[in-house]
Structures are given as C-alpha cells and as structure tokens.
Amino acid sequence: MVLDKLGSTLKSGIKKISNAIFLDKKLIDGIIKDIQKSLIEADVNIELVFSLTQKIKKIAYDESIQNIDKKEQLVKLIHDEILLILGGEAKELKLPKQASIMFLGLYGAGKTTTIAKLGFYYAKRGRKVALLGLDTQRPAAMDQLQQMADKAKLPVFIETKEDKEKNKKLTHTKRSLGIIKKYKTELKKYDLILIDTAGRDGLNKDLIKEIKTLDKTLKPTHKILVMPSDVGQTAKTQAQEFQKALEITGVIITRMDGTSKAGGALTACAETDSPVYFIGVGEQIHEIETFNPESFIQRLLGMGDLQALLEHVKSATDESQTKRIEDRLKEGKFTLLDLYSQLEQMNKMGSMDKLIGMVPGMSAAKIPKAALESQEKKMAHWKSAISSMTEEEIENPELLDKQTKRIQRIAKGSGTTTTEIRELLKQYKMLKEMMGMQSGMADGNIDSKMMQKMAKKMKGIKGMKL
Ligand SMILES: Nc1nc2c(ncn2[C@@H]2O[C@H](COP(=O)(O)OP(=O)(O)OP(=O)(O)O)[C@@H](O)[C@H]2O)c(=O)[nH]1
Ligand SMILES: [Mg+2]
C-alpha cells in the first residue's frame, strides 16, 4: 500500500504507547524520533513534522495528565493531526446531471491515463461517459487516448488524421477549438465529458493562454489539476500557480503506487486548500481510488476509526497492565514499575479511599484530607526516583534494602530525599503483600484471618501519611 513505511511506524508508535506501563521520556522520545523520521521520509513538510512532534511532546511531558488519559490523548492527537495535514474531511467531487471535467497538468503528469480510468469508474456507476481529446501538441496523444478509451470501452472524440493534415498550419489551440466545434452536437448525448488537454514542461504563457481559451469555450463543471506524486512538496507551488492562472477546482495525484514522496504531494495540496479527489494507484484502468483522508489514515493505522483506535488503547492498557501485574505476582515478582502503574490507576479511580472504606472499622474520613491531596505530589517524586534507578533496582527493589549509598545516589539523581525513597520502598513492600492477598481474594480463597491481616495493613497505610 501507499506510504507503507509511514503506516507501520505510526502503528508501532501507537502500539508502544498503548502497551506502555510507564510513558517515560525515553519511550516518548523514541516514538517521536521514529515518527519524525518516517514523516520526513514520506516527504512531509518539515515544519508540519516539527509542529506535530511539539504537540506530542506537550501532552507526553505534561505531568498533570494521568497515564491512561495521556495515552488516549496522544493517540487521538496523532490521528487528528495526520488527518489535518492530509486535508481533513473528505471532499466529494460533485457532478451535476450534465457535467464536464477538464484535466490540466504538465507533461507526463498522468492526464490521459487518469481520464480513461475515471471514465471507466463513472461508466460503471451509471454515467454516460465520453472522452474528448484536445491534446493537439503531442503527436501520439490522439492515438494514446483512443487506445485507452478502447480498453475502458468508452466512446472517444479526437482529431482525425485527415483533420490534422487539413489544419496543420493552424495553431494548436485553434486545432483544439476545431475539435470542440466538430463534435459539439454529438457530445450533447453524453452526461459526463472528460476532456484531455496538452501538457507543457512548465506552466508557461503558452499553456496558460491555451487552457484559458479552452475554459472559456467549454465552461467545464470542473478543472482538475493532475500531478504525479513524485513532484513531492513542489505540488504546493504547482497547485498555487495553476490556481492563479485559472481557478482549478481540485487535484488528482497519480502514481501514488510508485514513490515514497506521496506524503509530500498530499500534504502540500492540503496546505493550498486544493481538495484531492482521487489518487492513481497503478497503470491499470481500474487503479484509481477516491481520496478520503479519514479512510486513508484508517488504512495507515490499520484500525477501523478513531473510536476503535481509542478502544484498542484502553483495552491494551487494561489488559497489558493487569496481565503483567498478575503474571508478575504469579512469578512472585512485583517491581517498582508495577507499583507505580498500580498507584496511578488507583489514584485515578480515587480507589485508595474506596478500598479503605471497604475494610470494617476504617473509613476514608479517618485519613487527613491534606494527606490524600499530597499523594499526587508524592507520586511525582516517586516517579522521578524510579527513573533514576537502574533497571536492576527497579526489577528487584530488595537490592536497595539497607543500601544507603544506592538510596543516596537515587535521591541525588532525582532531586528527592532519602526519606522519600525509603517511604517508596516501604509502600512497595506493603502493596506487594496486599496484591498477593488481593489475588487470593480473587480466587475466592479469602478467609477471616486474611481479612484481619488486610485491615491491619490498611492501618499501616494510614500511618504512611499517604
Ligand atoms: N504506476 C502508475 N503509473 C501511472 C499512473 N498514472 C499514470 N501513469 C503512467 O504515467 C505515464 C504518463 O501518463 P499519461 O497519462 O500519458 O500522462 P499525461 O499527463 O497525459 O502526459 P502528456 O500527455 O505527455 O502531457 C504513463 O506511462 C502512465 O502509464 C499511476 O497511477 N500509477
Ligand atoms: Mg496526455
């Protein structure tokens, strides 16, 4: 598919965000780097890339956003921003009952091929289509259109060899006007006329004059600029120039199948507010698709829609976190990272006081409000403390027991105090034990002894100055 690489990078970025227990700076920076690289490789304007990654950073580094909300916000942001740079909402090419479309573009842009493809496309949808060849410039143009029309089984109106011979002293434009005149009555039998015009090396005065004259004579419903995707970001200047010379109503990008620069052409069109109606995705007659930014992203991300994507984030979050913690408990392993994510979830649900309220003889009211409020601040400190630990220490916090030097190093590195770190370790141990009991509870094995033990622990939590 088009922009395969960008798609897989975005998918893997979203997966990493979804599955991460800890959205730390290292992870986010890695994802940002990958996304930046693949957007630049897809030829997306560097300013757009920069602005997108700044927005990602702003959310990702915002300490006040809870982990799970942050995941959703990040995924939504990536989706929405890419949608925007691709042109936002899809625009449909509106065709009245009687319509004509004139195709414009430089040499080799894909005009003639696209006309045959679109003729085929609309004929299948019940339109009475005819092709009109006005490219009197390129010697083989008429033959090419005839051949393509034959392939698509469409009627075609072109300059005959006799007319060409007869009018060889006339200008190209005059010859084109002659073709229009000759077939005027006959063309009335059709309800969609697709008009092929001549290209040039660049948009010169000659070309502008010619297409202006044809426009005045034909008054087509639409004037569509055809550009090959390999023009990349220069699609912007080309669209602007054609817009200035003659109000174009939209764009078709061809050869989307053969280049990595497709992102450049697509986003450049969005920047100039030129709707991309179709994209050409191969040389065959049926290889044309309507361009809808939303479904394009859905394909890039491999997800139905934004809602599905967000649900995926949520379920990935819940499943992966719960499963990870469960697995770890089974293995008798529960790391500080697990503690952090557990606390964060509890904090979000306000479930610490709920949990306490469930234990007979205890209520949340017994815990000073200020202490509950300081919980968030404390967690921020714990978070930096955890990020200053080595992987080994995170996995096996027992390593820190009575290791004043290690604790001092972590405190120094994270701007926290050794007391805070000791408190974190104490909390870790307590929670590890509680989690063990909870999982026993989940198996239905709870007995009164365990309940008493738990209540005792809860009192411990109260004493912990949460
Ligand atoms: N792979 C691929 N090739 C395409 C596509 N569209 C057009 N082409 C090829 O691009 C080349 C140029 O296409 P034309 O349709 O002749 O372009 P044109 O704009 O009419 O060119 P001039 O008449 O010379 O101005 C041809 O070889 C086409 O087969 C596409 O979507 N994918
Ligand atoms: Mg042509």
Short mmCIF file of C-alpha atoms and ligand atoms in Angstrom, two decimals:
data_model
loop_
_atom_site.label_atom_id
_atom_site.label_comp_id
_atom_site.label_asym_id
_atom_site.label_seq_id
_atom_site.Cartn_x
_atom_site.Cartn_y
_atom_site.Cartn_z
CA MET A 1 0.00 0.00 0.00
CA VAL A 2 0.90 3.64 -0.43
CA LEU A 3 3.08 5.01 2.38
CA ASP A 4 3.59 1.57 3.85
CA LYS A 5 6.54 2.57 5.93
CA LEU A 6 4.84 5.58 7.48
CA GLY A 7 1.88 3.33 8.30
CA SER A 8 3.98 0.74 10.07
CA THR A 9 5.87 3.37 12.08
CA LEU A 10 2.66 5.01 13.20
CA LYS A 11 1.17 1.65 14.07
CA SER A 12 4.18 0.62 16.10
CA GLY A 13 4.26 4.02 17.85
CA ILE A 14 0.63 3.67 18.84
CA LYS A 15 1.22 0.11 19.98
CA LYS A 16 4.13 1.22 22.13
CA ILE A 17 2.01 3.96 23.67
CA SER A 18 -0.89 1.57 24.27
CA ASN A 19 1.21 -1.11 25.88
CA ALA A 20 3.50 1.08 27.91
CA ILE A 21 3.07 0.87 31.64
CA PHE A 22 5.20 3.89 32.09
CA LEU A 23 5.11 6.66 29.48
CA ASP A 24 8.58 7.82 30.30
CA LYS A 25 10.64 10.35 28.44
CA LYS A 26 12.85 7.72 26.85
CA LEU A 27 9.91 5.86 25.36
CA ILE A 28 8.21 9.03 24.12
CA ASP A 29 11.42 10.41 22.65
CA GLY A 30 11.97 7.13 20.82
CA ILE A 31 8.46 7.18 19.36
CA ILE A 32 8.77 10.82 18.36
CA LYS A 33 12.06 10.12 16.65
CA ASP A 34 10.57 7.23 14.66
CA ILE A 35 7.51 9.23 13.64
CA GLN A 36 9.64 12.21 12.64
CA LYS A 37 11.93 10.06 10.56
CA SER A 38 9.16 8.30 8.68
CA LEU A 39 7.18 11.51 8.07
CA ILE A 40 10.28 13.16 6.67
CA GLU A 41 10.98 10.09 4.56
CA ALA A 42 7.40 10.34 3.26
CA ASP A 43 8.35 13.90 2.24
CA VAL A 44 6.01 15.67 4.63
CA ASN A 45 6.95 19.32 5.12
CA ILE A 46 9.48 19.60 7.93
CA GLU A 47 7.54 22.41 9.60
CA LEU A 48 4.44 20.24 9.80
CA VAL A 49 6.52 17.40 11.21
CA PHE A 50 8.03 19.70 13.80
CA SER A 51 4.71 21.14 14.83
CA LEU A 52 3.19 17.66 15.20
CA THR A 53 6.04 16.41 17.34
CA GLN A 54 5.93 19.52 19.52
CA LYS A 55 2.27 18.81 20.19
CA ILE A 56 3.05 15.19 21.07
CA LYS A 57 5.76 16.32 23.47
CA LYS A 58 3.48 18.86 25.13
CA ILE A 59 0.97 16.19 26.10
CA ALA A 60 3.53 13.48 26.77
CA TYR A 61 5.58 15.55 29.18
CA ASP A 62 2.60 17.03 30.97
CA GLU A 63 2.89 15.64 34.49
CA SER A 64 -0.65 16.64 35.35
CA ILE A 65 -2.23 14.20 32.87
CA GLN A 66 -2.86 10.70 34.16
CA ASN A 67 -1.20 7.86 32.31
CA ILE A 68 -4.32 6.35 30.77
CA ASP A 69 -5.73 9.74 29.71
CA LYS A 70 -2.36 10.60 28.30
CA LYS A 71 -2.36 7.51 26.14
CA GLU A 72 -5.76 8.36 24.74
CA GLN A 73 -4.84 11.97 24.16
CA LEU A 74 -1.64 11.02 22.38
CA VAL A 75 -3.29 8.54 20.06
CA LYS A 76 -6.10 10.96 19.29
CA LEU A 77 -3.57 13.70 18.65
CA ILE A 78 -1.54 11.61 16.22
CA HIS A 79 -4.72 10.59 14.39
CA ASP A 80 -6.23 14.08 14.24
CA GLU A 81 -3.05 15.88 13.26
CA ILE A 82 -2.25 13.48 10.44
CA LEU A 83 -5.84 13.77 9.27
CA LEU A 84 -5.48 17.53 9.22
CA ILE A 85 -2.25 17.56 7.25
CA LEU A 86 -3.87 15.27 4.73
CA GLY A 87 -6.74 17.66 4.19
CA GLY A 88 -9.22 16.87 6.97
CA GLU A 89 -12.72 15.96 5.92
CA ALA A 90 -13.15 14.18 2.60
CA LYS A 91 -14.50 16.28 -0.25
CA GLU A 92 -16.58 14.57 -2.84
CA LEU A 93 -16.33 15.60 -6.48
CA LYS A 94 -19.84 16.92 -7.05
CA LEU A 95 -21.15 16.22 -10.51
CA PRO A 96 -24.47 17.63 -11.70
CA LYS A 97 -26.61 15.63 -14.14
CA GLN A 98 -24.85 17.20 -17.08
CA ALA A 99 -21.18 17.58 -16.30
CA SER A 100 -17.79 18.00 -17.88
CA ILE A 101 -14.32 17.87 -16.39
CA MET A 102 -11.25 19.39 -17.97
CA PHE A 103 -7.94 17.85 -16.94
CA LEU A 104 -4.87 20.02 -16.73
CA GLY A 105 -1.25 19.34 -15.94
CA LEU A 106 2.34 19.27 -17.09
CA TYR A 107 3.90 16.71 -19.41
CA GLY A 108 3.59 13.15 -18.25
CA ALA A 109 1.50 14.01 -15.19
CA GLY A 110 -0.94 11.23 -15.98
CA LYS A 111 -3.81 13.23 -17.50
CA THR A 112 -4.64 10.88 -20.38
CA THR A 113 -4.38 7.74 -18.24
CA THR A 114 -6.49 9.29 -15.48
CA ILE A 115 -9.20 10.31 -17.91
CA ALA A 116 -9.60 6.75 -19.14
CA LYS A 117 -9.58 5.46 -15.55
CA LEU A 118 -12.19 7.97 -14.41
CA GLY A 119 -14.31 7.32 -17.49
CA PHE A 120 -14.26 3.64 -16.59
CA TYR A 121 -15.03 4.48 -12.95
CA TYR A 122 -18.06 6.67 -13.72
CA ALA A 123 -19.39 4.47 -16.52
CA LYS A 124 -19.55 1.62 -14.00
CA ARG A 125 -21.59 3.91 -11.79
CA GLY A 126 -24.17 4.53 -14.48
CA ARG A 127 -22.85 7.66 -16.14
CA LYS A 128 -22.97 8.09 -19.91
CA VAL A 129 -19.35 9.00 -20.41
CA ALA A 130 -17.48 10.32 -23.45
CA LEU A 131 -13.82 11.25 -23.75
CA LEU A 132 -12.76 14.32 -25.67
CA GLY A 133 -9.15 14.61 -26.85
CA LEU A 134 -7.85 18.15 -27.21
CA ASP A 135 -4.11 17.48 -26.96
CA THR A 136 -3.04 18.61 -30.40
CA GLN A 137 0.52 19.17 -29.16
CA ARG A 138 1.96 15.74 -28.72
CA PRO A 139 1.91 13.76 -31.98
CA ALA A 140 0.90 10.45 -30.39
CA ALA A 141 -1.66 11.92 -27.99
CA MET A 142 -4.76 11.12 -30.04
CA ASP A 143 -3.72 7.51 -30.62
CA GLN A 144 -2.97 7.07 -26.93
CA LEU A 145 -6.39 8.37 -25.90
CA GLN A 146 -8.06 6.15 -28.50
CA GLN A 147 -6.23 3.08 -27.16
CA MET A 148 -7.06 3.88 -23.57
CA ALA A 149 -10.71 4.53 -24.45
CA ASP A 150 -10.82 1.14 -26.19
CA LYS A 151 -9.53 -0.51 -23.06
CA ALA A 152 -12.17 1.20 -20.99
CA LYS A 153 -14.80 0.56 -23.69
CA LEU A 154 -15.71 4.22 -23.87
CA PRO A 155 -16.66 6.43 -26.81
CA VAL A 156 -13.91 8.89 -27.69
CA PHE A 157 -13.83 12.06 -29.79
CA ILE A 158 -10.44 13.00 -31.20
CA GLU A 159 -8.83 14.83 -34.11
CA THR A 160 -8.84 12.55 -37.13
CA LYS A 161 -5.74 12.10 -39.27
CA GLU A 162 -7.50 13.94 -42.12
CA ASP A 163 -8.41 16.91 -39.94
CA LYS A 164 -4.88 17.02 -38.63
CA GLU A 165 -3.48 17.13 -42.16
CA LYS A 166 -6.04 19.71 -43.27
CA ASN A 167 -5.39 22.01 -40.30
CA LYS A 168 -1.65 21.57 -39.94
CA LYS A 169 -0.99 25.27 -40.49
CA LEU A 170 -3.26 26.34 -37.63
CA THR A 171 -2.07 26.86 -34.06
CA HIS A 172 -2.56 24.01 -31.59
CA THR A 173 -5.21 25.98 -29.77
CA LYS A 174 -7.14 26.64 -33.00
CA ARG A 175 -6.99 22.94 -33.85
CA SER A 176 -8.37 22.11 -30.40
CA LEU A 177 -11.18 24.60 -30.86
CA GLY A 178 -11.91 22.94 -34.22
CA ILE A 179 -12.34 19.57 -32.48
CA ILE A 180 -14.77 21.06 -29.97
CA LYS A 181 -16.81 22.62 -32.75
CA LYS A 182 -16.92 19.44 -34.80
CA TYR A 183 -18.29 17.24 -32.01
CA LYS A 184 -20.38 19.81 -30.15
CA THR A 185 -23.79 18.37 -31.11
CA GLU A 186 -22.76 14.78 -30.70
CA LEU A 187 -21.33 15.38 -27.25
CA LYS A 188 -24.73 16.53 -26.04
CA LYS A 189 -25.81 12.88 -25.95
CA TYR A 190 -23.48 12.25 -23.03
CA ASP A 191 -23.86 13.36 -19.46
CA LEU A 192 -20.21 13.27 -18.41
CA ILE A 193 -17.49 14.54 -20.72
CA LEU A 194 -13.89 14.08 -19.74
CA ILE A 195 -11.54 16.41 -21.57
CA ASP A 196 -7.88 15.68 -22.23
CA THR A 197 -5.60 18.67 -22.75
CA ALA A 198 -1.97 19.11 -23.71
CA GLY A 199 0.82 19.40 -21.17
CA ARG A 200 3.99 21.52 -21.19
CA ASP A 201 7.35 21.34 -19.44
CA GLY A 202 6.19 24.04 -17.08
CA LEU A 203 3.25 26.36 -16.70
CA ASN A 204 4.31 28.86 -19.40
CA LYS A 205 2.35 31.67 -21.03
CA ASP A 206 1.56 29.47 -23.98
CA LEU A 207 -0.12 26.85 -21.80
CA ILE A 208 -1.97 29.41 -19.71
CA LYS A 209 -3.33 31.07 -22.83
CA GLU A 210 -4.42 27.77 -24.31
CA ILE A 211 -6.21 26.45 -21.24
CA LYS A 212 -7.89 29.82 -20.67
CA THR A 213 -9.28 29.76 -24.18
CA LEU A 214 -10.49 26.18 -23.81
CA ASP A 215 -12.03 27.02 -20.46
CA LYS A 216 -13.95 29.95 -21.95
CA THR A 217 -15.25 27.85 -24.81
CA LEU A 218 -16.12 24.71 -22.87
CA LYS A 219 -17.10 26.14 -19.48
CA PRO A 220 -16.40 22.82 -17.78
CA THR A 221 -18.02 21.96 -14.43
CA HIS A 222 -14.61 21.14 -13.02
CA LYS A 223 -11.00 21.95 -13.80
CA ILE A 224 -8.82 19.34 -12.25
CA LEU A 225 -5.08 19.58 -11.95
CA VAL A 226 -3.31 16.25 -12.38
CA MET A 227 0.04 15.86 -10.65
CA PRO A 228 2.25 12.83 -10.21
CA SER A 229 3.06 12.12 -6.56
CA ASP A 230 6.79 12.21 -7.24
CA VAL A 231 6.63 16.01 -7.51
CA GLY A 232 6.51 15.81 -3.71
CA GLN A 233 6.22 19.10 -1.90
CA THR A 234 6.50 21.12 -5.15
CA ALA A 235 2.87 20.11 -5.59
CA LYS A 236 2.23 23.18 -3.45
CA THR A 237 3.73 25.70 -5.90
CA GLN A 238 2.26 23.88 -8.86
CA ALA A 239 -1.24 23.94 -7.38
CA GLN A 240 -0.83 27.61 -6.49
CA GLU A 241 0.35 28.53 -9.99
CA PHE A 242 -2.50 26.73 -11.69
CA GLN A 243 -4.89 28.22 -9.17
CA LYS A 244 -3.67 31.68 -10.08
CA ALA A 245 -3.74 31.11 -13.82
CA LEU A 246 -7.14 29.51 -13.90
CA GLU A 247 -9.24 28.64 -10.91
CA ILE A 248 -8.81 24.91 -10.55
CA THR A 249 -11.48 23.07 -8.57
CA GLY A 250 -9.39 20.19 -7.33
CA VAL A 251 -6.48 17.84 -7.74
CA ILE A 252 -5.80 14.25 -8.69
CA ILE A 253 -2.49 12.76 -7.65
CA THR A 254 -1.22 9.95 -9.84
CA ARG A 255 1.49 7.34 -9.39
CA MET A 256 0.81 7.06 -5.68
CA ASP A 257 1.95 3.47 -6.02
CA GLY A 258 5.47 4.17 -7.10
CA THR A 259 7.03 6.69 -4.76
CA SER A 260 7.88 7.37 -1.19
CA LYS A 261 7.20 11.07 -1.69
CA ALA A 262 3.43 10.67 -1.74
CA GLY A 263 3.13 12.32 1.66
CA GLY A 264 4.68 15.49 0.26
CA ALA A 265 2.21 15.81 -2.59
CA LEU A 266 -0.81 15.02 -0.43
CA THR A 267 0.06 17.35 2.41
CA ALA A 268 1.13 20.12 0.02
CA CYS A 269 -2.33 20.04 -1.55
CA ALA A 270 -3.95 20.27 1.86
CA GLU A 271 -1.81 23.32 2.56
CA THR A 272 -3.12 25.08 -0.55
CA ASP A 273 -6.72 24.09 0.18
CA SER A 274 -6.93 22.14 -3.06
CA PRO A 275 -9.08 19.10 -2.45
CA VAL A 276 -7.54 15.84 -3.66
CA TYR A 277 -10.48 13.96 -5.13
CA PHE A 278 -8.78 10.87 -6.49
CA ILE A 279 -5.45 9.12 -6.36
CA GLY A 280 -3.98 6.96 -9.10
CA VAL A 281 -2.50 3.78 -7.70
CA GLY A 282 -1.25 1.90 -10.77
CA GLU A 283 -1.15 1.79 -14.54
CA GLN A 284 -4.22 -0.37 -15.00
CA ILE A 285 -7.59 1.06 -15.91
CA HIS A 286 -9.20 0.28 -12.56
CA GLU A 287 -6.31 1.58 -10.48
CA ILE A 288 -7.87 4.78 -9.24
CA GLU A 289 -9.37 5.47 -5.82
CA THR A 290 -11.34 8.27 -4.27
CA PHE A 291 -9.19 10.06 -1.75
CA ASN A 292 -10.65 10.24 1.71
CA PRO A 293 -8.15 11.39 4.37
CA GLU A 294 -10.02 9.58 7.15
CA SER A 295 -10.09 6.19 5.45
CA PHE A 296 -6.54 6.76 4.24
CA ILE A 297 -5.43 7.09 7.86
CA GLN A 298 -7.52 4.14 8.89
CA ARG A 299 -5.57 2.09 6.42
CA LEU A 300 -2.28 3.60 7.51
CA LEU A 301 -3.02 2.80 11.14
CA GLY A 302 -4.77 -0.46 10.39
CA MET A 303 -7.75 0.48 12.56
CA GLY A 304 -11.43 0.99 11.79
CA ASP A 305 -11.83 4.51 13.07
CA LEU A 306 -10.73 6.76 15.87
CA GLN A 307 -13.20 5.20 18.28
CA ALA A 308 -11.87 1.73 17.54
CA LEU A 309 -8.37 3.02 17.95
CA LEU A 310 -9.11 4.54 21.35
CA GLU A 311 -10.85 1.41 22.50
CA HIS A 312 -7.80 -0.52 21.46
CA VAL A 313 -5.66 1.79 23.57
CA LYS A 314 -7.94 1.29 26.54
CA SER A 315 -8.12 -2.45 26.27
CA ALA A 316 -4.42 -2.73 25.59
CA THR A 317 -3.83 -0.63 28.67
CA ASP A 318 -6.09 -2.60 30.94
CA GLU A 319 -5.18 -5.98 29.62
CA SER A 320 -1.48 -5.49 29.38
CA GLN A 321 -1.20 -3.84 32.76
CA THR A 322 -3.41 -6.20 34.63
CA LYS A 323 -1.91 -9.20 32.95
CA ARG A 324 1.61 -8.02 33.54
CA ILE A 325 0.94 -7.47 37.20
CA GLU A 326 -0.86 -10.79 37.51
CA ASP A 327 1.95 -12.62 35.79
CA ARG A 328 4.49 -10.95 37.97
CA LEU A 329 2.61 -11.85 41.10
CA LYS A 330 2.39 -15.44 39.97
CA GLU A 331 6.11 -15.43 39.47
CA GLY A 332 6.41 -13.78 42.83
CA LYS A 333 7.69 -10.67 41.08
CA PHE A 334 6.30 -7.22 41.52
CA THR A 335 8.55 -4.37 40.52
CA LEU A 336 8.55 -0.69 41.30
CA LEU A 337 7.25 -0.02 37.84
CA ASP A 338 4.25 -2.16 38.59
CA LEU A 339 3.81 -0.30 41.83
CA TYR A 340 3.84 2.98 40.01
CA SER A 341 1.26 1.99 37.43
CA GLN A 342 -0.92 0.40 40.08
CA LEU A 343 -0.81 3.51 42.22
CA GLU A 344 -1.53 5.69 39.27
CA GLN A 345 -4.62 3.70 38.38
CA MET A 346 -5.78 3.68 41.98
CA ASN A 347 -5.18 7.36 42.19
CA LYS A 348 -7.22 7.97 39.08
CA MET A 349 -10.18 6.00 40.33
CA GLY A 350 -9.86 7.50 43.76
CA SER A 351 -9.90 3.92 44.81
CA MET A 352 -7.47 4.18 47.67
CA ASP A 353 -10.15 5.69 49.91
CA LYS A 354 -12.78 3.42 48.38
CA LEU A 355 -10.64 0.45 49.19
CA ILE A 356 -10.08 1.66 52.70
CA GLY A 357 -13.79 2.32 53.10
CA MET A 358 -14.49 -1.33 52.39
CA VAL A 359 -12.49 -2.50 55.34
CA PRO A 360 -14.62 -2.77 58.51
CA GLY A 361 -13.79 -0.18 61.08
CA MET A 362 -11.98 2.08 58.65
CA SER A 363 -13.16 4.94 56.57
CA ALA A 364 -11.64 7.42 54.24
CA ALA A 365 -12.68 10.17 56.61
CA LYS A 366 -10.05 8.95 59.00
CA ILE A 367 -7.37 9.85 56.55
CA PRO A 368 -6.46 13.51 56.65
CA LYS A 369 -7.61 15.26 53.50
CA ALA A 370 -4.34 17.09 53.12
CA ALA A 371 -2.55 13.77 53.20
CA LEU A 372 -4.70 12.45 50.36
CA GLU A 373 -4.05 15.62 48.42
CA SER A 374 -0.34 15.33 48.76
CA GLN A 375 -0.49 11.88 47.25
CA GLU A 376 -0.20 13.18 43.72
CA LYS A 377 2.81 15.28 44.56
CA LYS A 378 4.40 12.33 46.24
CA MET A 379 3.80 10.19 43.23
CA ALA A 380 5.56 12.70 41.02
CA HIS A 381 8.59 12.42 43.31
CA TRP A 382 8.39 8.65 43.27
CA LYS A 383 8.23 8.74 39.52
CA SER A 384 11.48 10.69 39.27
CA ALA A 385 13.05 8.45 41.88
CA ILE A 386 12.11 5.37 39.85
CA SER A 387 13.54 6.90 36.71
CA SER A 388 16.85 7.44 38.50
CA MET A 389 17.14 3.78 39.37
CA THR A 390 18.94 1.17 37.36
CA GLU A 391 16.88 -1.46 35.63
CA GLU A 392 18.15 -3.98 38.13
CA GLU A 393 16.97 -1.86 41.04
CA ILE A 394 13.54 -1.37 39.51
CA GLU A 395 13.14 -5.07 38.92
CA ASN A 396 14.47 -6.04 42.34
CA PRO A 397 13.85 -3.22 44.82
CA GLU A 398 15.07 -5.55 47.56
CA LEU A 399 18.53 -4.64 46.33
CA LEU A 400 18.08 -1.26 47.96
CA ASP A 401 17.41 -2.66 51.41
CA LYS A 402 19.87 -1.11 53.77
CA GLN A 403 21.92 0.13 50.82
CA THR A 404 22.28 3.72 51.93
CA LYS A 405 24.72 4.52 49.15
CA ARG A 406 22.36 3.43 46.43
CA ILE A 407 19.48 5.29 48.05
CA GLN A 408 21.59 8.41 48.34
CA ARG A 409 22.60 8.16 44.70
CA ILE A 410 18.96 7.84 43.60
CA ALA A 411 17.86 10.74 45.78
CA LYS A 412 20.60 12.92 44.36
CA GLY A 413 19.86 11.94 40.79
CA SER A 414 16.14 12.53 41.08
CA GLY A 415 16.04 15.59 43.29
CA THR A 416 14.21 13.68 46.03
CA THR A 417 15.14 12.82 49.60
CA THR A 418 16.35 9.54 51.01
CA THR A 419 13.34 9.58 53.33
CA GLU A 420 11.04 9.71 50.35
CA ILE A 421 12.81 6.79 48.74
CA ARG A 422 12.63 4.73 51.92
CA GLU A 423 8.96 5.55 52.08
CA LEU A 424 8.55 4.41 48.50
CA LEU A 425 10.25 1.14 49.30
CA LYS A 426 8.06 0.62 52.34
CA GLN A 427 4.96 1.31 50.30
CA TYR A 428 6.21 -1.09 47.66
CA LYS A 429 6.59 -3.92 50.12
CA MET A 430 3.23 -3.31 51.65
CA LEU A 431 1.48 -3.19 48.33
CA LYS A 432 3.25 -6.29 47.16
CA GLU A 433 1.87 -8.15 50.12
CA MET A 434 -1.58 -6.67 49.65
CA MET A 435 -1.61 -7.56 45.99
CA GLY A 436 -0.79 -11.09 46.96
CA MET A 437 -3.79 -11.09 49.26
CA GLN A 438 -6.00 -9.48 46.66
CA SER A 439 -5.17 -12.14 44.16
CA GLY A 440 -6.01 -14.72 46.81
CA MET A 441 -9.29 -12.88 47.27
CA ALA A 442 -9.93 -13.02 43.54
CA ASP A 443 -9.61 -16.79 43.69
CA GLY A 444 -12.28 -16.85 46.37
CA ASN A 445 -9.81 -18.03 48.96
CA ILE A 446 -10.16 -15.18 51.37
CA ASP A 447 -10.70 -16.13 54.96
CA SER A 448 -11.27 -14.10 58.07
CA LYS A 449 -7.66 -14.34 59.04
CA MET A 450 -6.62 -12.75 55.82
CA MET A 451 -9.24 -10.05 56.23
CA GLN A 452 -7.87 -9.17 59.64
CA LYS A 453 -4.40 -9.08 58.24
CA MET A 454 -5.54 -6.77 55.50
CA ALA A 455 -7.26 -4.42 57.92
CA LYS A 456 -4.06 -4.26 59.84
CA LYS A 457 -2.17 -3.36 56.71
CA MET A 458 -4.67 -0.66 55.93
CA LYS A 459 -3.98 0.91 59.27
CA GLY A 460 -0.41 0.78 58.19
CA ILE A 461 -1.26 2.75 55.07
CA LYS A 462 -2.93 5.39 57.19
CA GLY A 463 0.22 5.65 59.17
CA MET A 464 2.13 6.05 55.94
CA LYS A 465 0.94 9.63 55.59
CA LEU A 466 -0.40 8.96 52.14
N1 LIG B 1 2.31 3.43 -11.81
C1 LIG B 1 1.46 4.35 -12.28
N2 LIG B 1 1.68 4.90 -13.46
C2 LIG B 1 0.80 5.82 -13.90
C3 LIG B 1 -0.30 6.25 -13.12
N3 LIG B 1 -0.97 7.20 -13.82
C4 LIG B 1 -0.30 7.36 -14.98
N4 LIG B 1 0.77 6.55 -15.05
C5 LIG B 1 1.79 6.42 -16.10
O1 LIG B 1 2.40 7.69 -16.30
C6 LIG B 1 2.79 7.88 -17.64
C7 LIG B 1 2.27 9.22 -18.16
O2 LIG B 1 0.87 9.18 -18.18
P1 LIG B 1 0.00 9.99 -19.23
O3 LIG B 1 -1.42 9.68 -18.91
O4 LIG B 1 0.44 9.74 -20.62
O5 LIG B 1 0.35 11.46 -18.80
P2 LIG B 1 -0.12 12.82 -19.50
O6 LIG B 1 -0.29 13.80 -18.40
O7 LIG B 1 -1.28 12.59 -20.35
O8 LIG B 1 1.16 13.19 -20.33
P3 LIG B 1 1.25 14.19 -21.58
O9 LIG B 1 0.09 13.88 -22.45
O10 LIG B 1 2.55 13.87 -22.20
O11 LIG B 1 1.23 15.55 -21.04
C8 LIG B 1 2.25 6.69 -18.38
O12 LIG B 1 3.27 5.76 -18.59
C9 LIG B 1 1.20 6.10 -17.44
O13 LIG B 1 1.04 4.71 -17.62
C10 LIG B 1 -0.48 5.66 -11.81
O14 LIG B 1 -1.40 5.98 -11.06
N5 LIG B 1 0.43 4.71 -11.46
MG MG B 2 -1.67 13.03 -22.31
#
